Amino acid sequence: MTKNILVIQRTAPYGSSLGREGLDYVLTSAAYDQNISLLFLGDGAFQLLSNQQSKHINLKNQLSALEVLPLYDIENLYVTQEDLSERNLSQSQLGIKVIVIKRADVHNLIEQQDHVVGF
Amino acid sequence: MTKNILVIQRTAPYGSSLGREGLDYVLTSAAYDQNISLLFLGDGAFQLLSNQQSKHINLKNQLSALEVLPLYDIENLYVTQEDLSERNLSQSQLGIKVIVIKRADVHNLIEQQDHVVGF
Amino acid sequence: MNVSLLILSEPYSSQSSLSALKYAKAALLAGHSIPRVFFYHNGVHTGSQLQTPQQDESNIQQEWVELANEYKLDLVICIAAALKRGNLTVDEANRYDRQQYNIEAPFELSGLGQLLDAQLNSDQMITFA
Amino acid sequence: MNVSLLILSEPYSSQSSLSALKYAKAALLAGHSIPRVFFYHNGVHTGSQLQTPQQDESNIQQEWVELANEYKLDLVICIAAALKRGNLTVDEANRYDRQQYNIEAPFELSGLGQLLDAQLNSDQMITFA
Amino acid sequence: MLHLIQKSPFQSQCLNECLKIAGANDSFLLMLDGVYALQWPDFLNNKLIFNDSENTDKRLQKITVLEDDLLARGLVIPETHKDSIVAINYTQFVELTLNNSKTLSWF
Amino acid sequence: MLHLIQKSPFQSQCLNECLKIAGANDSFLLMLDGVYALQWPDFLNNKLIFNDSENTDKRLQKITVLEDDLLARGLVIPETHKDSIVAINYTQFVELTLNNSKTLSWF
């Protein structure tokens, strides 16, 4: 039975491996035909930045991995307007298509899911 | 040759082992006849709280370990008034004798040392 | 009811690992079941049988082993996260031509599908980080 | 001049370990010396020879080994922090009656006095966490 | 839903972030270094979570703190919040998680 | 003295704590997730460290950022701070540490 699962990515890419490991969980879950949504909360918003050149630090590119998600029919990627603003980021700086929501809508987004897990 | 070494303890006890491991470094250094000072900065101030009953979480008592320091002639223990205030702590709640300094004096304290390391 | 655990913390660097053990014991004593304990990120170090704590410290690997034996717990370490961090069963050691290993049953290495399975088939999944 | 390193981070959970390697290489290339690299806290996992990263990932233990061999670096892992976390040389494995081990030369296990010695005898000690 | 606060609010922004998205009916458990939130004015004065001045029914256990973590650190629940914050043991922690539809850890 | 900022200021209080005790002549290197300080108004507008409006001599390298970490994350030095923040490589990082009497890491 297909369930709705929300994975919350709360960490910036690279400094910690948690963002990458959270994404690996998303890719695994997608392969099992679950209905996955991703919420980039707080510093998770930095995962969306375009022009990431992670070859300079010998780590795999987080944005390139995120770009694979549509192939798995994962298209519900969310970020809040407030997290972008507080980080001085505009939508034009993001490297993939995301749905920008209000912080006030996050609680509802979580409550709508069958399962939630944060990385 | 005896050197002046400042060890800065920046973490609360127990949640992370860093506070305990920083203290182990202090105890080792003291045994080698160095002139050690400790600065409890930020959440490090919580290491000083009296009535710690760490048996409830199966970890060694941080305060009890700090109480050993005078036996090693380590008596320069510093905490800032501002860190205490921001954490709603009064001097009467501290379990060992410390020197309360102003935050503005921390920079000088560091500059006076031969070596500094933070945990 | 049933609850699974996701453990992300290094066993001796964070109190979180001790808290997870207490939670697991309390849940089992209350008659709940724990379909799976999944170790990921820094948590993959939890299963190393080489852990040699001092006598007055908890032996976290051993405590999980005892709990697993008593309650038939499923202790799964993420294989991809474990291999890079140096946590191998004898099978993996053979596969990668290593002479040594440090993970034994009841701990086992498996994929992230086991985490998904735990999340889908538990009333709750609690993360300790 | 000379600079020692204190490494507190788990090799694959934090980018810090890669940064420390780059710093060490740059310092050595510039003609400076590194009297000691000391691994403490989560950093004690750096020396595990069981690390089995994917082919497109850095092998951090191996990179330290190569650097140590080229420049005769002194790679010291804190013994107390390492034992509890499951990082043992064959000598320690024998001492504690373990059949397996995961630390070999040029990594060695030693006490915190080696960290003090590094701090006292270096122009700088840089912490990577 | 239940929020598990696992880090000190003086060191990590995680409690701050949690409060930004929490709902008025959510439950909270302070655990591990998260119990230091008891010393943090921004938490104790938070209008969202300490909103229900008339409801002092402790059975609701909306704001809880893990007693072992409290005792270990030498902390107590502030006098001002004795009616609104409840110390619980691990058995109650288990019940709390199972009585909520979702649990989210903040670290 | 030199401060190495190793964590994101949006997640960790470490940069905040560092700025509270830093001296006016201290040097700073943003590295690892510390480079996200470039997106943090409280850092960019900090009067203590960006105090010397007349001194645009880049050789002083008072505020630096590790170029590899900057590029990896897709960040750039803001236009407003092109004269006051310098991107450096690891060779310069090494020199910077050795040119300072003390180095303190914040994490």
XYZ file of C-alpha atoms in Angstrom:
710
model
C 0.000 0.000 0.000
C 1.384 3.378 -0.972
C 1.892 5.746 1.949
C 2.609 9.449 2.110
C 6.017 10.032 3.621
C 7.562 13.409 4.328
C 11.333 13.602 4.652
C 12.533 16.817 6.265
C 16.035 17.914 5.314
C 17.283 20.320 7.964
C 21.018 20.462 7.339
C 23.179 22.311 4.863
C 24.979 20.082 2.377
C 28.583 18.887 2.802
C 29.578 20.051 6.311
C 27.630 17.093 7.673
C 26.885 13.929 5.718
C 23.344 13.927 7.087
C 21.873 15.763 4.093
C 23.359 13.227 1.726
C 22.251 10.298 3.882
C 18.738 11.714 4.142
C 18.618 11.944 0.372
C 19.785 8.352 0.049
C 16.794 7.381 2.162
C 14.502 9.334 -0.156
C 15.899 7.613 -3.243
C 15.525 4.204 -1.625
C 11.959 4.883 -0.538
C 11.014 6.118 -4.001
C 12.194 2.863 -5.509
C 9.660 1.078 -3.301
C 6.774 3.061 -4.821
C 5.990 5.271 -1.890
C 4.630 8.775 -2.242
C 7.544 10.850 -0.987
C 7.598 14.575 -0.317
C 10.666 16.538 0.727
C 10.703 19.624 2.893
C 13.915 21.653 2.943
C 13.663 23.378 6.295
C 16.122 25.831 7.834
C 19.626 25.222 6.492
C 18.211 22.475 4.305
C 17.358 25.304 1.900
C 21.073 25.572 1.076
C 20.899 22.131 -0.574
C 18.889 23.762 -3.372
C 21.470 26.361 -4.394
C 22.588 26.289 -8.013
C 26.256 26.259 -9.033
C 27.361 23.802 -6.356
C 30.833 22.620 -7.382
C 31.474 19.966 -4.808
C 34.409 18.510 -6.739
C 36.466 21.164 -4.938
C 35.904 19.349 -1.652
C 35.901 15.761 -2.959
C 32.278 15.062 -2.140
C 29.352 14.068 -4.336
C 27.206 16.920 -5.626
C 24.033 17.251 -3.587
C 22.176 19.263 -6.225
C 22.971 16.696 -8.931
C 21.499 14.020 -6.716
C 18.387 16.116 -6.092
C 18.002 16.583 -9.857
C 17.381 12.845 -10.162
C 14.214 13.020 -8.060
C 11.745 13.782 -10.901
C 12.836 10.533 -12.580
C 11.442 8.787 -9.524
C 8.242 10.850 -9.731
C 9.234 12.815 -6.640
C 8.040 16.287 -7.443
C 6.735 17.551 -4.127
C 9.771 19.474 -2.984
C 9.009 22.258 -0.517
C 10.929 25.164 0.937
C 9.621 28.082 2.971
C 9.744 31.679 1.839
C 10.923 32.671 5.310
C 13.896 30.288 5.298
C 14.950 31.638 1.899
C 14.584 35.267 2.999
C 16.476 34.789 6.265
C 19.319 33.268 4.260
C 19.293 36.085 1.731
C 18.324 33.632 -1.025
C 15.999 34.326 -3.935
C 14.138 31.692 -5.923
C 16.267 32.513 -8.967
C 19.327 31.161 -7.143
C 17.806 27.720 -6.702
C 18.973 24.976 -9.045
C 15.846 22.815 -9.100
C 12.128 23.334 -9.197
C 10.657 23.602 -5.725
C 7.332 24.695 -4.288
C 7.753 27.754 -2.094
C 5.342 27.722 0.827
C 4.787 29.872 3.875
C 6.264 28.782 7.167
C 2.732 28.831 8.575
C 1.826 26.044 6.143
C 4.547 23.654 7.318
C 2.516 22.280 10.206
C -0.338 21.313 7.910
C 2.061 19.760 5.438
C 3.411 17.531 8.191
C -0.020 16.631 9.572
C -1.220 15.520 6.127
C 1.400 12.764 5.936
C 1.262 9.166 7.062
C 4.886 9.258 8.172
C 7.537 11.883 8.774
C 11.270 11.659 9.444
C 13.909 14.359 9.720
C 17.617 14.383 8.805
C 59.494 24.533 30.796
C 56.104 25.338 32.277
C 53.701 26.972 29.844
C 50.401 28.744 30.335
C 47.651 26.774 28.656
C 44.009 27.804 28.467
C 41.433 25.095 27.840
C 38.060 26.456 26.785
C 35.077 24.268 27.617
C 32.201 25.321 25.365
C 29.770 22.429 25.661
C 27.211 21.424 28.235
C 27.990 18.195 30.068
C 26.567 14.779 29.098
C 24.729 15.402 25.813
C 28.107 15.354 24.075
C 31.181 13.594 25.457
C 33.312 16.578 24.434
C 33.118 18.247 27.841
C 34.331 15.105 29.535
C 37.074 14.562 26.982
C 38.208 18.169 27.299
C 38.455 17.696 31.050
C 40.486 14.519 30.570
C 42.946 16.622 28.579
C 43.132 19.120 31.442
C 43.829 16.403 34.000
C 46.533 14.900 31.802
C 48.181 18.245 31.197
C 48.152 19.070 34.895
C 50.041 15.876 35.629
C 52.822 17.154 33.360
C 53.273 20.278 35.504
C 51.822 22.807 33.128
C 50.021 25.928 34.274
C 46.477 25.218 33.180
C 43.510 27.588 33.229
C 39.965 26.650 32.310
C 37.384 28.929 30.786
C 33.783 27.725 30.841
C 32.305 29.615 27.906
C 28.727 29.548 26.657
C 27.080 26.237 27.537
C 30.296 25.207 29.270
C 28.883 27.137 32.229
C 26.394 24.311 32.755
C 29.290 22.007 33.719
C 29.582 24.003 36.950
C 26.029 23.434 38.221
C 25.704 21.841 41.637
C 23.485 18.815 42.293
C 24.415 16.994 39.102
C 23.198 13.394 39.559
C 24.588 11.777 36.466
C 24.016 8.267 37.808
C 20.512 8.668 36.387
C 21.971 8.622 32.868
C 24.814 6.162 33.462
C 27.582 8.670 32.852
C 30.415 9.868 35.077
C 29.704 12.999 37.076
C 31.300 16.029 35.449
C 31.190 18.178 38.577
C 32.879 15.471 40.653
C 35.664 15.380 38.100
C 35.991 19.161 38.189
C 36.214 19.026 41.991
C 39.499 17.150 41.632
C 41.192 20.076 39.890
C 42.448 21.878 43.038
C 44.392 18.725 43.958
C 46.333 19.317 40.744
C 46.811 22.992 41.648
C 44.398 24.039 38.930
C 42.567 26.931 40.498
C 42.124 29.337 37.614
C 38.609 28.405 36.578
C 36.743 31.177 34.783
C 33.167 31.776 33.742
C 31.591 34.975 32.440
C 28.864 36.866 34.231
C 27.031 37.241 30.915
C 26.974 33.502 30.190
C 25.575 32.870 33.680
C 22.922 35.578 33.322
C 21.803 34.476 29.874
C 21.322 30.976 31.288
C 19.424 32.250 34.310
C 22.168 30.953 36.609
C 23.378 32.584 39.802
C 26.756 32.007 41.425
C 25.046 30.301 44.341
C 23.959 27.490 42.021
C 27.533 26.606 41.073
C 29.094 23.579 42.708
C 32.746 24.636 42.650
C 34.738 27.789 43.182
C 35.153 29.745 39.973
C 36.297 33.228 39.087
C 33.472 35.215 37.487
C 34.783 37.601 34.861
C 33.199 39.928 32.342
C 32.805 38.779 28.787
C 34.875 41.770 27.736
C 37.823 40.282 29.655
C 37.810 36.976 27.800
C 39.888 38.242 24.899
C 42.666 39.380 27.222
C 42.542 36.124 29.116
C 43.147 34.249 25.879
C 45.885 36.579 24.673
C 47.820 36.159 27.926
C 48.279 32.434 27.346
C 51.017 30.559 25.560
C 48.544 28.039 24.154
C 44.796 27.744 23.825
C 42.524 24.870 22.802
C 38.746 24.564 22.808
C 36.464 21.579 23.376
C 1.513 -0.998 19.837
C 4.836 -1.039 18.074
C 7.592 1.493 17.664
C 10.829 1.370 15.696
C 14.005 3.309 16.461
C 16.343 5.212 14.163
C 19.707 5.801 15.814
C 22.023 8.381 14.276
C 24.485 9.025 17.099
C 27.967 7.713 17.785
C 27.633 5.415 20.826
C 30.219 7.066 23.069
C 30.202 10.656 21.785
C 26.549 11.320 22.490
C 24.273 10.495 25.410
C 21.638 9.805 22.795
C 22.710 6.178 22.429
C 22.164 5.548 26.155
C 18.783 7.252 25.960
C 17.751 5.042 23.040
C 18.593 1.942 25.063
C 16.489 3.149 27.977
C 13.598 3.954 25.676
C 13.790 0.516 24.110
C 13.836 -1.213 27.503
C 10.879 0.828 28.769
C 8.857 0.128 25.622
C 9.513 -3.609 25.795
C 8.771 -3.777 29.516
C 5.466 -2.014 28.883
C 4.555 -4.774 26.459
C 5.053 -2.869 23.236
C 7.029 -4.361 20.414
C 10.029 -2.930 18.562
C 9.919 -4.237 14.997
C 13.368 -2.844 14.198
C 16.235 -0.742 15.454
C 17.993 0.876 12.510
C 21.490 2.353 12.838
C 22.484 5.077 10.378
C 24.951 7.980 10.049
C 27.238 7.965 13.135
C 24.977 5.327 14.652
C 26.593 2.623 12.504
C 29.440 2.452 15.031
C 27.047 1.059 17.655
C 27.490 -2.554 16.580
C 31.261 -2.820 16.786
C 32.170 -5.782 18.935
C 35.597 -4.214 19.429
C 34.163 -1.622 21.807
C 36.234 -1.843 24.983
C 34.851 0.656 27.477
C 36.242 1.030 30.982
C 34.651 -1.168 33.615
C 32.636 1.696 35.089
C 31.236 2.670 31.678
C 28.284 1.182 29.801
C 29.130 -1.296 27.063
C 26.611 -0.113 24.521
C 27.139 -2.812 21.921
C 26.788 -5.463 24.631
C 23.618 -3.889 26.018
C 21.975 -4.026 22.601
C 23.098 -7.621 22.171
C 21.554 -8.624 25.486
C 18.318 -6.793 24.750
C 18.158 -8.315 21.273
C 18.699 -11.809 22.624
C 16.033 -11.405 25.273
C 13.404 -9.883 23.004
C 14.460 -11.153 19.572
C 15.121 -7.632 18.335
C 16.038 -6.899 14.738
C 19.205 -4.758 14.873
C 19.972 -3.481 11.377
C 22.967 -1.337 10.475
C 22.829 0.540 7.169
C 25.335 -1.304 5.006
C 26.419 1.629 2.829
C 26.959 3.913 5.825
C 28.701 1.133 7.751
C 31.159 -0.025 5.102
C 32.699 3.392 4.523
C 33.015 3.937 8.271
C 34.762 0.601 8.818
C 31.988 -1.591 10.223
C 32.050 -5.016 8.531
C 30.616 -8.451 9.136
C 32.808 -11.427 8.284
C 30.869 -11.817 5.021
C 31.595 -8.259 3.974
C 35.181 -8.606 5.099
C 35.521 -11.601 2.787
C 33.802 -9.804 -0.062
C 36.201 -6.862 0.190
C 39.232 -8.960 0.984
C 39.734 -7.698 4.527
C 41.395 -9.926 7.120
C 39.435 -8.496 10.035
C 35.827 -7.684 10.896
C 33.925 -6.128 13.803
C 30.175 -6.801 13.382
C 28.469 -10.035 14.413
C 24.914 -11.232 14.976
C 22.480 -10.163 16.302
C 23.628 -7.010 14.478
C 23.304 -7.302 10.721
C 24.140 -5.100 7.752
C 21.369 -4.337 5.292
C 20.046 -1.621 2.992
C 17.946 1.477 3.583
C 14.882 -0.453 2.427
C 14.885 -1.896 5.941
C 14.472 1.598 7.354
C 11.549 2.260 5.049
C 10.038 -1.068 5.990
C 10.373 -0.171 9.676
C 8.756 3.210 9.159
C 5.858 1.767 7.172
C 5.182 -1.063 9.580
C 5.452 0.710 12.917
C 3.002 2.972 14.688
C 5.894 5.316 15.308
C 9.562 5.677 14.463
C 11.604 7.590 17.024
C 14.904 9.212 16.031
C 17.785 9.495 18.508
C 20.534 11.835 17.306
C 57.494 26.569 11.114
C 55.563 23.671 12.521
C 51.902 23.038 13.157
C 50.110 20.102 14.746
C 46.544 19.028 14.098
C 43.817 17.953 16.499
C 41.062 16.053 14.691
C 37.751 15.567 16.489
C 35.428 14.625 13.612
C 34.154 11.286 12.358
C 35.852 10.732 8.987
C 32.718 10.190 6.874
C 30.111 12.166 8.836
C 31.874 15.493 8.595
C 33.682 17.302 5.796
C 36.129 18.380 8.457
C 38.246 15.276 8.008
C 38.747 16.019 4.305
C 39.619 19.610 5.127
C 42.224 18.483 7.660
C 43.873 16.317 5.003
C 44.028 19.229 2.589
C 45.464 21.492 5.252
C 48.126 18.933 6.103
C 49.106 18.487 2.450
C 49.299 22.251 1.885
C 51.420 22.773 5.007
C 53.839 20.003 4.064
C 54.090 21.179 0.458
C 54.924 24.674 1.703
C 57.839 23.210 3.629
C 56.356 23.374 7.096
C 56.497 20.409 9.389
C 53.664 18.637 11.209
C 55.055 17.226 14.443
C 51.887 15.288 15.187
C 48.317 14.618 14.090
C 46.228 13.706 17.125
C 42.837 12.006 16.760
C 40.352 12.439 19.596
C 36.584 12.267 20.255
C 34.839 11.117 17.040
C 38.174 11.501 15.242
C 39.404 8.194 16.679
C 37.496 6.406 13.912
C 39.851 7.887 11.301
C 42.436 5.133 11.596
C 40.208 2.117 11.012
C 41.691 0.006 8.253
C 38.270 -1.568 7.757
C 36.997 1.599 6.065
C 35.535 0.491 2.732
C 34.273 3.572 0.913
C 32.786 3.405 -2.567
C 35.235 3.771 -5.421
C 34.203 7.370 -6.119
C 34.670 8.372 -2.478
C 37.851 9.348 -0.653
C 39.461 6.654 1.465
C 40.389 8.812 4.401
C 42.358 6.256 6.371
C 44.364 5.421 3.247
C 45.062 9.077 2.489
C 46.524 9.585 5.950
C 48.605 6.433 5.572
C 50.044 7.648 2.287
C 50.777 11.101 3.649
C 52.351 9.618 6.773
C 54.552 7.326 4.734
C 55.716 10.125 2.465
C 56.442 12.652 5.220
C 57.040 10.369 8.229
C 54.040 11.795 10.058
C 53.222 10.856 13.612
C 49.551 9.780 13.620
C 48.406 9.294 17.198
C 44.927 8.156 18.225
C 43.878 8.759 21.828
C 43.895 5.306 23.358
C 41.150 5.862 25.945
C 38.792 7.426 23.414
C 39.638 4.750 20.825
C 39.198 1.637 22.976
C 35.658 2.451 24.050
C 34.705 3.272 20.462
C 36.086 -0.002 19.133
C 39.410 1.034 17.591
C 42.137 -1.438 18.576
C 45.634 -2.351 17.470
C 46.595 -6.005 17.516
C 48.426 -5.393 20.801
C 45.330 -3.950 22.438
C 43.207 -6.710 20.946
C 45.497 -9.252 22.587
C 45.486 -7.372 25.874
C 41.676 -7.351 25.974
C 41.262 -10.819 24.523
C 39.653 -9.724 21.251
C 40.067 -11.864 18.159
C 39.951 -8.934 15.736
C 41.569 -5.513 15.409
C 41.328 -2.534 13.057
C 44.266 -0.163 13.670
C 47.726 -0.640 12.186
C 50.872 1.417 11.725
C 51.472 4.207 10.882
C 48.502 4.916 13.165
C 49.269 4.271 16.803
C 47.319 4.416 20.049
C 48.714 6.528 22.849
C 47.701 8.758 25.741
C 46.615 12.380 25.966
C 50.138 13.320 27.006
C 50.934 13.106 23.290
C 48.384 15.851 22.612
C 49.947 18.046 25.272
C 53.374 17.341 23.841
C 52.128 18.345 20.393
C 50.618 21.551 21.685
C 53.759 22.512 23.620
C 56.129 21.752 20.777
C 54.301 23.276 17.846
C 53.969 26.883 16.769
C 50.270 26.239 16.351
C 47.755 23.501 16.902
C 44.737 23.584 14.602
C 41.488 21.874 15.577
C 39.225 20.314 12.947
C 35.787 19.432 14.317
C 2.215 15.713 17.142
C 5.175 15.402 19.485
C 8.482 17.257 19.218
C 11.570 15.751 20.862
C 14.027 18.545 21.662
C 17.461 16.947 21.884
C 19.974 19.828 21.852
C 20.668 22.854 24.019
C 18.899 25.953 22.665
C 21.954 28.035 23.601
C 24.135 26.020 21.243
C 21.769 24.842 18.506
C 18.993 26.664 16.694
C 16.898 23.496 16.620
C 14.414 24.465 19.328
C 14.073 27.869 17.752
C 13.308 26.251 14.395
C 10.866 23.848 15.959
C 8.933 26.654 17.635
C 8.676 28.469 14.287
C 6.684 25.653 12.719
C 4.972 24.066 15.730
C 1.188 24.047 16.069
C -0.698 25.312 19.097
C -1.768 21.790 20.071
C 1.606 20.119 19.642
C 3.366 18.392 22.511
C 7.009 18.821 23.459
C 9.508 16.688 25.312
C 12.791 18.220 26.433
C 15.430 15.482 26.556
C 19.220 15.099 26.511
C 20.760 18.603 26.352
C 17.331 19.827 25.244
C 16.435 20.080 28.934
C 18.552 23.244 29.090
C 15.570 24.936 27.438
C 14.319 25.272 31.039
C 16.969 27.970 31.460
C 16.086 29.742 28.212
C 13.745 32.732 28.550
C 12.631 32.532 24.901
C 11.203 29.090 25.606
C 9.665 29.795 28.996
C 8.030 32.957 27.679
C 6.833 31.419 24.428
C 3.203 32.365 23.956
C 2.419 29.614 21.482
C 3.223 26.656 23.651
C 2.372 28.123 27.046
C -0.860 29.536 25.691
C -3.500 27.842 27.724
C -3.469 29.664 31.025
C -6.699 28.048 32.196
C -5.702 24.506 31.444
C -3.497 23.202 34.210
C -4.580 19.611 33.772
C -1.290 17.778 34.041
C -2.712 14.695 32.358
C -2.447 16.534 29.063
C 1.332 16.635 29.498
C 1.735 19.117 26.692
C 5.176 20.262 27.808
C 7.267 17.525 29.358
C 10.867 17.040 30.357
C 12.701 13.756 30.811
C 13.319 13.452 34.540
C 16.584 11.490 34.288
C 18.085 14.172 32.055
C 16.863 16.903 34.400
C 18.352 15.276 37.512
C 21.620 14.406 35.805
C 22.203 18.052 34.951
C 21.222 19.487 38.323
C 18.255 21.355 36.862
C 14.743 21.849 38.221
C 11.518 22.984 36.613
C 11.274 26.741 37.335
C 8.738 27.750 40.000
C 6.932 29.842 37.398
C 6.255 26.749 35.291
C 5.506 24.083 37.884
C 1.952 23.815 36.571
C 2.768 23.825 32.888
C 5.819 21.555 32.590
C 5.767 17.952 33.777
C 8.773 15.733 34.475
C 8.270 12.214 33.103
C 10.130 8.903 33.217
C 10.946 6.603 30.294
C 7.747 4.595 30.645
C 5.787 7.818 30.282
C 8.071 8.865 27.417
C 7.084 5.675 25.585
C 3.380 6.296 26.216
C 3.747 9.899 25.105
C 5.243 8.892 21.772
C 2.594 6.243 21.197
C -0.242 8.611 22.127
C 0.836 11.015 19.416
C 0.225 10.442 15.732
C 3.724 11.637 14.795
C 7.020 12.268 16.522
C 9.728 14.531 15.182
C 13.219 14.779 16.684
C 15.080 18.099 16.662
C 18.876 17.952 16.869
C 44.480 35.762 16.888
C 42.622 33.782 14.268
C 39.126 32.345 14.585
C 38.163 29.379 12.420
C 34.391 29.357 11.939
C 33.400 25.791 11.108
C 29.596 25.634 11.477
C 26.631 27.390 9.861
C 25.520 30.373 11.937
C 21.905 29.493 11.137
C 22.266 26.129 12.849
C 24.919 26.691 15.499
C 25.460 29.584 17.891
C 29.231 29.236 17.555
C 29.825 32.259 15.317
C 27.580 34.299 17.557
C 29.601 33.234 20.583
C 32.853 33.927 18.817
C 31.792 37.458 17.904
C 30.862 38.130 21.531
C 34.424 37.610 22.716
C 36.461 38.541 19.625
C 38.839 41.487 19.629
C 38.806 44.289 17.068
C 42.089 43.135 15.553
C 41.273 39.443 15.339
C 41.218 37.587 12.038
C 38.474 35.253 10.871
C 38.345 32.372 8.430
C 34.982 31.024 7.325
C 35.392 27.341 6.438
C 33.263 24.194 6.063
C 29.621 25.148 6.748
C 30.975 28.310 8.381
C 31.009 29.868 4.901
C 27.231 30.218 5.167
C 27.977 33.227 7.378
C 28.193 35.081 4.037
C 24.403 34.780 3.897
C 23.905 35.925 7.488
C 23.076 39.609 7.947
C 24.259 39.643 11.580
C 27.742 38.748 10.375
C 27.881 41.021 7.335
C 26.619 43.967 9.364
C 28.843 43.307 12.361
C 30.490 46.569 13.327
C 33.312 45.002 15.302
C 34.870 43.008 12.525
C 33.975 45.205 9.574
C 35.078 48.298 11.450
C 37.837 49.702 9.324
C 36.075 51.371 6.419
C 39.252 53.092 5.190
C 41.416 50.017 5.197
C 40.818 48.057 2.028
C 44.302 46.580 1.924
C 43.573 42.985 1.035
C 46.989 41.861 2.217
C 45.730 42.169 5.765
C 43.232 39.408 5.031
C 41.335 40.100 8.223
C 38.161 38.382 7.048
C 38.764 35.385 4.836
C 36.749 32.528 3.436
C 38.052 29.192 2.183
C 37.562 29.243 -1.570
C 36.997 25.498 -1.982
C 34.192 25.563 0.573
C 32.673 28.625 -1.081
C 32.680 27.091 -4.570
C 31.409 23.730 -3.373
C 28.336 25.355 -1.879
C 27.548 27.630 -4.818
C 28.154 30.761 -2.762
C 29.885 34.011 -3.672
C 31.215 36.873 -1.593
C 28.433 39.509 -1.561
C 29.029 42.588 -3.741
C 28.821 44.761 -0.636
C 31.806 42.973 0.910
C 34.080 42.399 -2.082
C 36.688 44.691 -0.528
C 36.489 43.383 3.001
C 36.311 39.599 2.582
C 38.995 37.642 0.739
C 38.718 34.108 -0.644
C 41.857 32.066 0.062
C 43.186 28.640 -0.839
C 44.702 26.041 1.484
C 48.257 27.331 1.051
C 47.061 30.733 2.213
C 45.068 29.068 5.005
C 48.302 27.521 6.265
C 50.124 30.853 6.111
C 47.255 32.579 7.845
C 47.366 30.171 10.773
C 51.133 30.471 11.074
C 51.037 34.263 10.882
C 48.761 34.398 13.897
C 49.926 33.807 17.441
C 46.869 31.681 18.261
C 44.119 29.883 16.387
C 40.792 28.930 17.891
C 38.238 26.702 16.155
C 34.520 27.306 16.640
C 32.200 24.343 16.096
